mmCIF file of C-alpha atoms in Angstrom:
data_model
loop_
_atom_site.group_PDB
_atom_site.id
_atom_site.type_symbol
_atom_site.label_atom_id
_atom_site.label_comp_id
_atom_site.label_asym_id
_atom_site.label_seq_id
_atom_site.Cartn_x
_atom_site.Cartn_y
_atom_site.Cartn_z
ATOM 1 C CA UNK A 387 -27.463 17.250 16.844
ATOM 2 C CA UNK A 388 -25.513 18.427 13.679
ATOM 3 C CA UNK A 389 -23.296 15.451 14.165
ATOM 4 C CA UNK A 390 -26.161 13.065 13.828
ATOM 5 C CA UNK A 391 -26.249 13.446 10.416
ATOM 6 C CA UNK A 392 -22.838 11.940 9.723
ATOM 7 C CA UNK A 393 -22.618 8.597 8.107
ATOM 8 C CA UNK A 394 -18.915 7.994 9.465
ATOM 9 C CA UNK A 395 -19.089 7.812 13.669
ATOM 10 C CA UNK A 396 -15.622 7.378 14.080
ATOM 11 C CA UNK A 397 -12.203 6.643 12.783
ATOM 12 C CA UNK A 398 -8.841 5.374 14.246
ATOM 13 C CA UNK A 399 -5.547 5.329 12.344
ATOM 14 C CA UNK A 400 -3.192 3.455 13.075
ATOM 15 C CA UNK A 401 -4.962 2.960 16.692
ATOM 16 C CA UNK A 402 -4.957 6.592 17.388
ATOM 17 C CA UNK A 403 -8.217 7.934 17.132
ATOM 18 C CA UNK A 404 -8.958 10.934 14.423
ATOM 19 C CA UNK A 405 -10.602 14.296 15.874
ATOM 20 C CA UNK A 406 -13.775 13.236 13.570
ATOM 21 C CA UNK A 407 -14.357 17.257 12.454
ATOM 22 C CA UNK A 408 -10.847 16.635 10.755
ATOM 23 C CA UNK A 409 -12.620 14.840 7.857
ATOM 24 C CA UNK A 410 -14.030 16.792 5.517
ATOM 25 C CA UNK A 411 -15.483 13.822 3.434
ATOM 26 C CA UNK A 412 -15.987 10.692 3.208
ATOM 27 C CA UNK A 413 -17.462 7.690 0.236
ATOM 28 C CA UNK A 414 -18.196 4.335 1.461
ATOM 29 C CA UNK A 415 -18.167 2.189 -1.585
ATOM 30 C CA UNK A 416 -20.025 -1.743 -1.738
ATOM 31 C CA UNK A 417 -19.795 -3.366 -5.246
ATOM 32 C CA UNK A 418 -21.594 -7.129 -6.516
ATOM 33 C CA UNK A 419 -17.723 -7.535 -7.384
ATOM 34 C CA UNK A 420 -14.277 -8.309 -5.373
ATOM 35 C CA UNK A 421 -13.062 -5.407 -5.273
ATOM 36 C CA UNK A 422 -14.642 -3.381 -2.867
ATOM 37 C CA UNK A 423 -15.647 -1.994 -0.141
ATOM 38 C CA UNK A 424 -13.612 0.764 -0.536
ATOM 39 C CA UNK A 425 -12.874 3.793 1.887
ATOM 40 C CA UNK A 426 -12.199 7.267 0.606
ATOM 41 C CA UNK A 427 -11.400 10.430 2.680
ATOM 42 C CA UNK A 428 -10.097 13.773 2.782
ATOM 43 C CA UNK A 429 -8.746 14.712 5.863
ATOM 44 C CA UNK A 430 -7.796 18.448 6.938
ATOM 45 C CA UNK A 431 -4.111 18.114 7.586
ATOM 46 C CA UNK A 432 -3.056 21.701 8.270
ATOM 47 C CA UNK A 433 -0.299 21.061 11.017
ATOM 48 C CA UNK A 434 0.743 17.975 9.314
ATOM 49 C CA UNK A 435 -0.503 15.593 12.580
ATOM 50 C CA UNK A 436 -2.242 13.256 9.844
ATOM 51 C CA UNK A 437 1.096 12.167 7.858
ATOM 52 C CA UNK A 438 4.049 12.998 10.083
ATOM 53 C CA UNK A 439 2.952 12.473 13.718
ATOM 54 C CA UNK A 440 0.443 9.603 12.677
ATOM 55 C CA UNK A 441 2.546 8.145 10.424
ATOM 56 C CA UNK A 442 -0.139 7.636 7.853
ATOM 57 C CA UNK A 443 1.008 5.967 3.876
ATOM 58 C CA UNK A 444 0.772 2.456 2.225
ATOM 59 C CA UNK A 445 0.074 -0.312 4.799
ATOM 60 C CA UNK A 446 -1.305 1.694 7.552
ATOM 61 C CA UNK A 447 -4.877 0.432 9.075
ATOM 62 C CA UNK A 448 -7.950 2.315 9.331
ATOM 63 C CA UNK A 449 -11.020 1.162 11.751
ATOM 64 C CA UNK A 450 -14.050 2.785 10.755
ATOM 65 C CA UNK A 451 -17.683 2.727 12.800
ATOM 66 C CA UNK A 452 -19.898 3.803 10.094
ATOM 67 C CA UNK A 453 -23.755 3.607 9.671
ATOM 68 C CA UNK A 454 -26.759 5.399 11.028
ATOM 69 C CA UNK A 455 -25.655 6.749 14.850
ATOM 70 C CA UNK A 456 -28.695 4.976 17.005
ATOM 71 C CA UNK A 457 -27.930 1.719 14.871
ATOM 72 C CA UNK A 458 -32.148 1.899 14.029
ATOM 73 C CA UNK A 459 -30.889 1.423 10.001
ATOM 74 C CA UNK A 460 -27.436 0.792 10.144
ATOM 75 C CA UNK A 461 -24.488 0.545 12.106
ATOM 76 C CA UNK A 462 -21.123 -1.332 11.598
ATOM 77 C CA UNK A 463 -17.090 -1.210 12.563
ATOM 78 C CA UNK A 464 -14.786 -2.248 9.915
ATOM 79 C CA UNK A 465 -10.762 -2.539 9.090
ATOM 80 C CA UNK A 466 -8.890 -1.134 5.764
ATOM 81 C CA UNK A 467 -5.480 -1.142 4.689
ATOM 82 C CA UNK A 468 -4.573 2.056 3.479
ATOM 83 C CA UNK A 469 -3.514 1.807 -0.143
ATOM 84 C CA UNK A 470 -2.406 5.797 -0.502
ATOM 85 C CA UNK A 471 -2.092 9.060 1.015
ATOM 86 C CA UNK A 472 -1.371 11.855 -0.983
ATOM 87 C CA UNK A 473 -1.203 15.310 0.388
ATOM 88 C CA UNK A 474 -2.455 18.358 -1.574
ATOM 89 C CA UNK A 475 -2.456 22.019 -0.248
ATOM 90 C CA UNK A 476 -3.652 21.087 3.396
ATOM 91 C CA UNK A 477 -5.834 18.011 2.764
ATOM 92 C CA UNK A 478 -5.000 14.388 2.747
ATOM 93 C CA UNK A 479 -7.057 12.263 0.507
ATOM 94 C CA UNK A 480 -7.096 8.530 1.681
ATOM 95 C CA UNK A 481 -8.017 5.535 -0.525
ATOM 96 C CA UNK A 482 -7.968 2.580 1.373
ATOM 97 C CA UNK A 483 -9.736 -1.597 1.007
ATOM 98 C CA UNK A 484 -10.990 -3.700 3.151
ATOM 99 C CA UNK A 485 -9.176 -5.885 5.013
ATOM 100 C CA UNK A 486 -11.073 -8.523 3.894
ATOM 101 C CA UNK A 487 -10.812 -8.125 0.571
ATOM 102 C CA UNK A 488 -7.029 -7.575 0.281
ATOM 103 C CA UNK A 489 -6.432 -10.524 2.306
ATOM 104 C CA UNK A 490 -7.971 -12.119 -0.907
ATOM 105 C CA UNK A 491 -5.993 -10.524 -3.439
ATOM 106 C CA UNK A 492 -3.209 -12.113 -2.201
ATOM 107 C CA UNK A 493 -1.505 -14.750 -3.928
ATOM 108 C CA UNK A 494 -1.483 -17.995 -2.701
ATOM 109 C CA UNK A 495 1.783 -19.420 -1.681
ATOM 110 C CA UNK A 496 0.873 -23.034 -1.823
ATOM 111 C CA UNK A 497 -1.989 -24.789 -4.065
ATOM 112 C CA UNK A 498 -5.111 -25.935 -2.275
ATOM 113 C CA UNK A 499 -7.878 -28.357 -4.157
ATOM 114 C CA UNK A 500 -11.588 -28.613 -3.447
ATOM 115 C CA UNK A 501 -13.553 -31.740 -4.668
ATOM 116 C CA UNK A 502 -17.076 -31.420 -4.821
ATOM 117 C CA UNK A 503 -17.463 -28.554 -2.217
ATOM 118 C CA UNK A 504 -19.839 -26.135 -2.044
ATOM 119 C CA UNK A 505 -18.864 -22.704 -2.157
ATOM 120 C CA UNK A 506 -19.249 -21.755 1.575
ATOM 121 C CA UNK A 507 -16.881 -24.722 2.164
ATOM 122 C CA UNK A 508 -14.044 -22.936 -0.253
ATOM 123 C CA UNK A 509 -14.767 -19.687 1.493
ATOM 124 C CA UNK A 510 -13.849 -20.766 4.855
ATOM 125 C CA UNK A 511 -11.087 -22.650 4.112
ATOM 126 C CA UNK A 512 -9.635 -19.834 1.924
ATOM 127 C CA UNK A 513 -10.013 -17.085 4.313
ATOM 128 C CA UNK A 514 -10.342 -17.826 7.929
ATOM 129 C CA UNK A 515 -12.684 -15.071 9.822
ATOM 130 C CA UNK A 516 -14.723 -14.703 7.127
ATOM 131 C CA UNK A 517 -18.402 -14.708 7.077
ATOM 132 C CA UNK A 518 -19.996 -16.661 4.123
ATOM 133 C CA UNK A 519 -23.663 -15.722 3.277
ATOM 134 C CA UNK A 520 -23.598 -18.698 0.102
ATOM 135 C CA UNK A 521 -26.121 -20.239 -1.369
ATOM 136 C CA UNK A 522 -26.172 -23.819 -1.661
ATOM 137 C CA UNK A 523 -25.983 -24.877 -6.002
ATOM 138 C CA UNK A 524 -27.379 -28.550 -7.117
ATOM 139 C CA UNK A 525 -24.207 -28.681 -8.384
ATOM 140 C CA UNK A 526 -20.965 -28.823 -6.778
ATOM 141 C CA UNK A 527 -17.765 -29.188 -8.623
ATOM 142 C CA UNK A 528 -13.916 -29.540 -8.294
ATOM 143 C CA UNK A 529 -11.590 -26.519 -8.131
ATOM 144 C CA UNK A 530 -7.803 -26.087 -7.655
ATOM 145 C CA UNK A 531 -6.470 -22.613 -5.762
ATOM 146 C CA UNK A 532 -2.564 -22.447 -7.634
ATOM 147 C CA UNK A 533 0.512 -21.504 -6.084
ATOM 148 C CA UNK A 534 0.772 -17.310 -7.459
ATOM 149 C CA UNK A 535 -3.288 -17.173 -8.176
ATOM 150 C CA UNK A 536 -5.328 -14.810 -5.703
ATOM 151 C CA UNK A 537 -8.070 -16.385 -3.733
ATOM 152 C CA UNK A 538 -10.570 -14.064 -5.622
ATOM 153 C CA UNK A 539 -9.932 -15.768 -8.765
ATOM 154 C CA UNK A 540 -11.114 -18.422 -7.967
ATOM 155 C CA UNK A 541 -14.403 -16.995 -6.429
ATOM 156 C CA UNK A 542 -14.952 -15.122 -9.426
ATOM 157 C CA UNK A 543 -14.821 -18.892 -11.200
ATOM 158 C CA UNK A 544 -17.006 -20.239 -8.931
ATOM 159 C CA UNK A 545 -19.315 -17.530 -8.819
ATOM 160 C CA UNK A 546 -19.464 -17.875 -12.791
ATOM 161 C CA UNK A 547 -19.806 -21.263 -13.114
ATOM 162 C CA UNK A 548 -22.947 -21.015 -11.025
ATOM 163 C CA UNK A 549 -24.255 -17.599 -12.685
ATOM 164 C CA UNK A 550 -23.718 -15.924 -9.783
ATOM 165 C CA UNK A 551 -22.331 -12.702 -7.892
ATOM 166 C CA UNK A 552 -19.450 -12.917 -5.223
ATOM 167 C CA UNK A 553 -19.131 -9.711 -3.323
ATOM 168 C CA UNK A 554 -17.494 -8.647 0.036
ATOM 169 C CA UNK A 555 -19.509 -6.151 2.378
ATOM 170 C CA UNK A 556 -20.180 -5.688 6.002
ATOM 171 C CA UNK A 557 -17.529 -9.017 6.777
ATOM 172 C CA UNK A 558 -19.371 -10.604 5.156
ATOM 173 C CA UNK A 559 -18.459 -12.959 1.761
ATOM 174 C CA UNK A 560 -21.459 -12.970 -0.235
ATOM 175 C CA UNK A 561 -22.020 -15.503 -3.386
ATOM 176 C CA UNK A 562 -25.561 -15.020 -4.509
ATOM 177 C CA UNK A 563 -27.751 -16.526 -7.642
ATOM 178 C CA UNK A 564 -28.616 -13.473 -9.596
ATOM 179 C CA UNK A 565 -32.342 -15.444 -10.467
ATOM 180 C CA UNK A 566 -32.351 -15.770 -7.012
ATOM 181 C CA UNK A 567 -31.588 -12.525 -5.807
ATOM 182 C CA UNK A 568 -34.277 -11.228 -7.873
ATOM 183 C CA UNK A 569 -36.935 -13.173 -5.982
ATOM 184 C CA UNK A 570 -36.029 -11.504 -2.695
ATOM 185 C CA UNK A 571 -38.812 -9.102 -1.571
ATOM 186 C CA UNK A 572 -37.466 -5.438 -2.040
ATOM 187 C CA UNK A 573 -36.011 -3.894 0.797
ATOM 188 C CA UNK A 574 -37.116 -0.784 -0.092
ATOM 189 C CA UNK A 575 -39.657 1.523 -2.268
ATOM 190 C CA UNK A 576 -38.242 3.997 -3.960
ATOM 191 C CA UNK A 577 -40.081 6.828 -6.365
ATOM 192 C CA UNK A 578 -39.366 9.849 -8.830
ATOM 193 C CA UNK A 579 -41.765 12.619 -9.069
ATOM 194 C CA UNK A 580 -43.570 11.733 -6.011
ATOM 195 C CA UNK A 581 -43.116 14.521 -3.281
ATOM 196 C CA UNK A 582 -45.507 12.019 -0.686
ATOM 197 C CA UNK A 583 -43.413 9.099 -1.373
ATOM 198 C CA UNK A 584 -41.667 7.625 2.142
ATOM 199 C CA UNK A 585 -38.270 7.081 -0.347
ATOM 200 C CA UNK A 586 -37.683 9.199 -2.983
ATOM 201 C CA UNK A 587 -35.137 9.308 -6.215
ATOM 202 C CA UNK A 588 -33.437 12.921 -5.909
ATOM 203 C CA UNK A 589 -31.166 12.336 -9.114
ATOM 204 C CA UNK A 590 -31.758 10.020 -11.720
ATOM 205 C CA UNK A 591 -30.087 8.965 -14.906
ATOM 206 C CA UNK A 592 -30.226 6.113 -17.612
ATOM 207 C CA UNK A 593 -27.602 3.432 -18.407
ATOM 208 C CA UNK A 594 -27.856 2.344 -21.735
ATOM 209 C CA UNK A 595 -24.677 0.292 -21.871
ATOM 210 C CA UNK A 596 -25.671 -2.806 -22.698
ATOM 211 C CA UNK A 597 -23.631 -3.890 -25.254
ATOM 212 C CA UNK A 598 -20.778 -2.880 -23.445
ATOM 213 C CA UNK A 599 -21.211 -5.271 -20.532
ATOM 214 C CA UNK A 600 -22.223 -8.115 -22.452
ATOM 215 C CA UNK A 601 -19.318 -8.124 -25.185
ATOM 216 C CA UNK A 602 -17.332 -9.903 -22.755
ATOM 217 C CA UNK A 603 -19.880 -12.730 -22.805
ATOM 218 C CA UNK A 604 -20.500 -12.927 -26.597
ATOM 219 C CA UNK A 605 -19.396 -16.849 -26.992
ATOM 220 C CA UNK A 606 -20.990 -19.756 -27.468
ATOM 221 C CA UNK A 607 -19.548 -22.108 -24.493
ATOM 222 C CA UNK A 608 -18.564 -25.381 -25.559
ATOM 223 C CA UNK A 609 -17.387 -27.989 -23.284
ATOM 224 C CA UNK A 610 -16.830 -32.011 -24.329
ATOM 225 C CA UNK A 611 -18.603 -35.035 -22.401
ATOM 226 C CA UNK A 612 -17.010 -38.380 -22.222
ATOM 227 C CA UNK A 613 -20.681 -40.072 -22.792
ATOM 228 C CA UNK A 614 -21.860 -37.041 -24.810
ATOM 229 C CA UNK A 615 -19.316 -35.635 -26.841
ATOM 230 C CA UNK A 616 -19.453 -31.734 -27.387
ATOM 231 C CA UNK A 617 -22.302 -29.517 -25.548
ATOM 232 C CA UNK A 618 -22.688 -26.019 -26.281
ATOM 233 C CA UNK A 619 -24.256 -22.989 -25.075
ATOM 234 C CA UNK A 620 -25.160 -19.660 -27.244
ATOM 235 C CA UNK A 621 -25.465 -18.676 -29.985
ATOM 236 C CA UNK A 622 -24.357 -20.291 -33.555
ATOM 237 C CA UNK A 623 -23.111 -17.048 -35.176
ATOM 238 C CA UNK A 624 -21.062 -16.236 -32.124
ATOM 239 C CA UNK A 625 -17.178 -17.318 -31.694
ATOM 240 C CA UNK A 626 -16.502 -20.487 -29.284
ATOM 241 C CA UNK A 627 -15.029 -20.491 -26.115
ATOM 242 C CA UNK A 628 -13.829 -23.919 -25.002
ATOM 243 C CA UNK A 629 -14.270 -25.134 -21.566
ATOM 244 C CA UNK A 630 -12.852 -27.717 -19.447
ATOM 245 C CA UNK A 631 -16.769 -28.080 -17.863
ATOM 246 C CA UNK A 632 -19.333 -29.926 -20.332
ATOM 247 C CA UNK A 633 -22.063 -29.390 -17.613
ATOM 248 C CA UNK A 634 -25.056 -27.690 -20.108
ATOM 249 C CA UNK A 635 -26.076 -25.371 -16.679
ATOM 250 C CA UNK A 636 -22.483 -24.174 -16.219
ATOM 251 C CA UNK A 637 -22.180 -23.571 -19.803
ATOM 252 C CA UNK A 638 -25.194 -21.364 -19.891
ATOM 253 C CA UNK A 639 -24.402 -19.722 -16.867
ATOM 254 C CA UNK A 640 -21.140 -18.558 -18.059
ATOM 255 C CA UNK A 641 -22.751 -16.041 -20.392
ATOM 256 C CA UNK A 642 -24.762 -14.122 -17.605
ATOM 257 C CA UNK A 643 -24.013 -10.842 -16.726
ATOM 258 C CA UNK A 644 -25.701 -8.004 -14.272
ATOM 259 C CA UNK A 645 -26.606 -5.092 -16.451
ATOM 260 C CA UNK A 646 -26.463 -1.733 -14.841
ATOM 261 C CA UNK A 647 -29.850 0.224 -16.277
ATOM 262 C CA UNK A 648 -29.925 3.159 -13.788
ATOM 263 C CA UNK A 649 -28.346 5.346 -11.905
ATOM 264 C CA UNK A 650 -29.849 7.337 -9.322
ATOM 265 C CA UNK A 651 -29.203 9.898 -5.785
ATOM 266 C CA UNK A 652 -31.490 9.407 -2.661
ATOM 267 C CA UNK A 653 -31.050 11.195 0.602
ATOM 268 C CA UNK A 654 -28.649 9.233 2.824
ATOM 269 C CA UNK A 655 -29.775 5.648 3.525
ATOM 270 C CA UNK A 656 -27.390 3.561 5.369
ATOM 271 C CA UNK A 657 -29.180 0.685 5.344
ATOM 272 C CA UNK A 658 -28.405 -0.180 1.747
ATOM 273 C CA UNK A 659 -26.329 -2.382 0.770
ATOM 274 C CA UNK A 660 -24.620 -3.850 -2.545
ATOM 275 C CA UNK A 661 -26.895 -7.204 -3.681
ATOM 276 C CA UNK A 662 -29.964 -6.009 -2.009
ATOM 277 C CA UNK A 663 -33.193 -5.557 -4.402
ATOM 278 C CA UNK A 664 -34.994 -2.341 -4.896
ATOM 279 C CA UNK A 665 -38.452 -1.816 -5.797
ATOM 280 C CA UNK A 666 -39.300 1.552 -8.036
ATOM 281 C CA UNK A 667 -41.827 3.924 -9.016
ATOM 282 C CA UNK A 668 -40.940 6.382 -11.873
ATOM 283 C CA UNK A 669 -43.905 8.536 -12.306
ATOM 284 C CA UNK A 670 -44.518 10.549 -15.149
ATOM 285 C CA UNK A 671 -45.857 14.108 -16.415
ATOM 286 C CA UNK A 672 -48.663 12.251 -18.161
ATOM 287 C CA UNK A 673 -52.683 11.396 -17.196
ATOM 288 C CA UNK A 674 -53.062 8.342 -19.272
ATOM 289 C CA UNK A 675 -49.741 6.882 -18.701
ATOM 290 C CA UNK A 676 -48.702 8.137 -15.405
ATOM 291 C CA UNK A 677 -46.003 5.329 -14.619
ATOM 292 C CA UNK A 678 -43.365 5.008 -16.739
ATOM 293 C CA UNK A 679 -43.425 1.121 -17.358
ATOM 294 C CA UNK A 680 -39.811 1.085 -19.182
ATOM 295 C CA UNK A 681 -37.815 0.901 -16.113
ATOM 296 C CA UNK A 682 -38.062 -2.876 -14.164
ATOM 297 C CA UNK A 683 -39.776 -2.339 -10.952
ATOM 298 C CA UNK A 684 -37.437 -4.242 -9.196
ATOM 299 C CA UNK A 685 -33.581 -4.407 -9.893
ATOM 300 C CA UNK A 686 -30.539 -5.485 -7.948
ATOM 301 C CA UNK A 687 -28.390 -3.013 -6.086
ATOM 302 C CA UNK A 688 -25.213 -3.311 -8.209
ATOM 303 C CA UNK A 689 -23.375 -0.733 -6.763
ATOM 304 C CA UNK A 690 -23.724 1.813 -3.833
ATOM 305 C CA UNK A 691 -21.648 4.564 -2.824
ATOM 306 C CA UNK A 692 -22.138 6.010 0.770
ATOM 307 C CA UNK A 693 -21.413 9.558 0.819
ATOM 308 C CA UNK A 694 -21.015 12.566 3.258
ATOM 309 C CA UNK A 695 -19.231 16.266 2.795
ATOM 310 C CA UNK A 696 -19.890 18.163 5.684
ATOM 311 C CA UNK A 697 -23.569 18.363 6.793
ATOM 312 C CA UNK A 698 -24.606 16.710 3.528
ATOM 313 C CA UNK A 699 -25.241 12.574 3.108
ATOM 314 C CA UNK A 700 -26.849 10.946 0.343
ATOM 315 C CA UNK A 701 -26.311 7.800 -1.131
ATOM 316 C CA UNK A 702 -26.006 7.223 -4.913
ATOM 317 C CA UNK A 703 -26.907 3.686 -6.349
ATOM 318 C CA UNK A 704 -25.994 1.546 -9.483
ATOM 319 C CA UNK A 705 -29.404 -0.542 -10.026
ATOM 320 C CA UNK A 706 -29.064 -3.426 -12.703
ATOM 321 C CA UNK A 707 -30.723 -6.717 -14.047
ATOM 322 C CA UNK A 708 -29.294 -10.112 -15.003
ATOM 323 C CA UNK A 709 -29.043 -11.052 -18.563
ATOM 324 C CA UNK A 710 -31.283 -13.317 -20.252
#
């Protein structure tokens, strides 16, 4: 039954399959960004079958069934390239990508051009195999894939254009309105301080990094019409940022930005995925104000990190809002 609890089924490297009490850990990362997931694991090497016999380094593939056991929450197979394999004392630790998602940080050895396409269109024609979960924008635009520039460039453009997030989880491509996102009903309830609560918050900390992640987007975007001449979005004091788009939505979508506000632990949930919203509770140590009304009660899942050592598996979450 002890073996229940593990959030990683079963592994193959290489095609040979991995005794699966060899690993003594394992993080499952999902980010609202291209550049994840991400597969981490130390692996007890002590007769050296890991690196010598399985030939295990740079380039090798991993296949993965990870998720909840009887499926009820979770329960998925998917391919990384292993990007390295150190050895230390008798344990390999293994950082390795998805597939996927190095197959779009390739560079592109021939341009491709897209006239008014939506993304889902791009995303299939970029990347065959692929899964796109898009959402369909009013406005579609032109965009040109150049010979040496990685597919996910140009996602990250689109995505940006649109004020949305592009991720990769679970095969699938997502590209995802943050206003929209944060519409969805939550797919879970999670609360602090209450011991009857179905979901509760283990660990929790504060983010107050604000500044930090919006710096990046401190312009005012300005972008010339043919039949209106210059259109600008932002702020007067701030420094301008000329764009080749004079579109006033694209403009003020280029200055949005998901803002991580908290971090917190829950007991192992494998259901939870990277994009989905979250519904919370904080309560507090107070009668008259019991809930602590500070904290959004619903924020995006910017981050989430999958993680089992031994008979332990929690799952530790990034939770943040879009900018105004």
């Amino acid at each position: 039954m002890a073996l229940n609890q593990y959030f990683l089924q079963s592994i193959e490297i290489n095609g040979t399959q991995l005794p699966r009490e060899s690993v003594t850990s394992v993080a499952y990362i999902e980010i609202t960004k291209l550049e994840a997931p991400l597969l981490l694991l130390n692996i007890r090497d002590v007769t050296g079958n890991v690196l010598d016999n399985m030939g295990v380094g740079e380039g090798s593939t991993i296949t993965a069934t990870l998720g909840d056991h009887e499926g009820s929450q979770a329960l998925f197979k998917e391919r990384f390239y292993v990007v390295s394999a150190p050895l230390n004392m008798d344990t390999v630790t293994i950082t390795s990508i998805s597939m996927d998602m190095r197959t779009l940080l390739i560079p592109a050895s021939s341009p491709r051009f897209f006239v008014d396409a939506q993304p889902a269109q791009i995303i299939t024609t970029l990347v065959k195999g692929l899964k796109p979960n898009a959402d369909t924008f009013n406005r579609i635009g032109t965009y040109h894939l150049n010979m040496g520039q990685k597919p996910a460039t140009l996602l990250k453009q689109i995505a940006c254009d649109h004020g949305a997030l592009v991720w990769l989880a679970r095969s699938n491509i997502n590209v995802k309105s943050m206003t929209d996102l944060m519409k969805n009903k939550p797919a879970f309830k999670y609360e602090y301080n209450n011991p009857h609560a179905k979901f509760r918050i283990t660990k929790m900390r504060n983010i107050n990094s604000d500044m930090a992640v919006t710096t990046s987007k401190q312009y005012r975007y300005v972008g010339y019409s043919m039949t209106d001449g210059y259109r600008s979005a932002g702020d007067s004091s701030l420094p301008v940022r000329l764009t080749p788009d004079s579109d006033l939505g694209t403009l003020q979508n280029k200055g949005r930005v998901l803002i991580p506000k908290l971090d917190i632990e829950c007991a192992g949930n494998a259901a939870i995925k990277a994009g989905m919203v979250i519904q919370l509770m904080i309560h507090r140590y107070d009668n008259e104000n019991r809930i602590d009304e500070s904290v959004p009660k619903t924020m995006i899942v910017e981050r989430v990190t999958q993680f089992e050592e031994r008979f332990a598996y929690s799952t530790r979450m990034i939770l943040g809002v879009p900018s105004e």
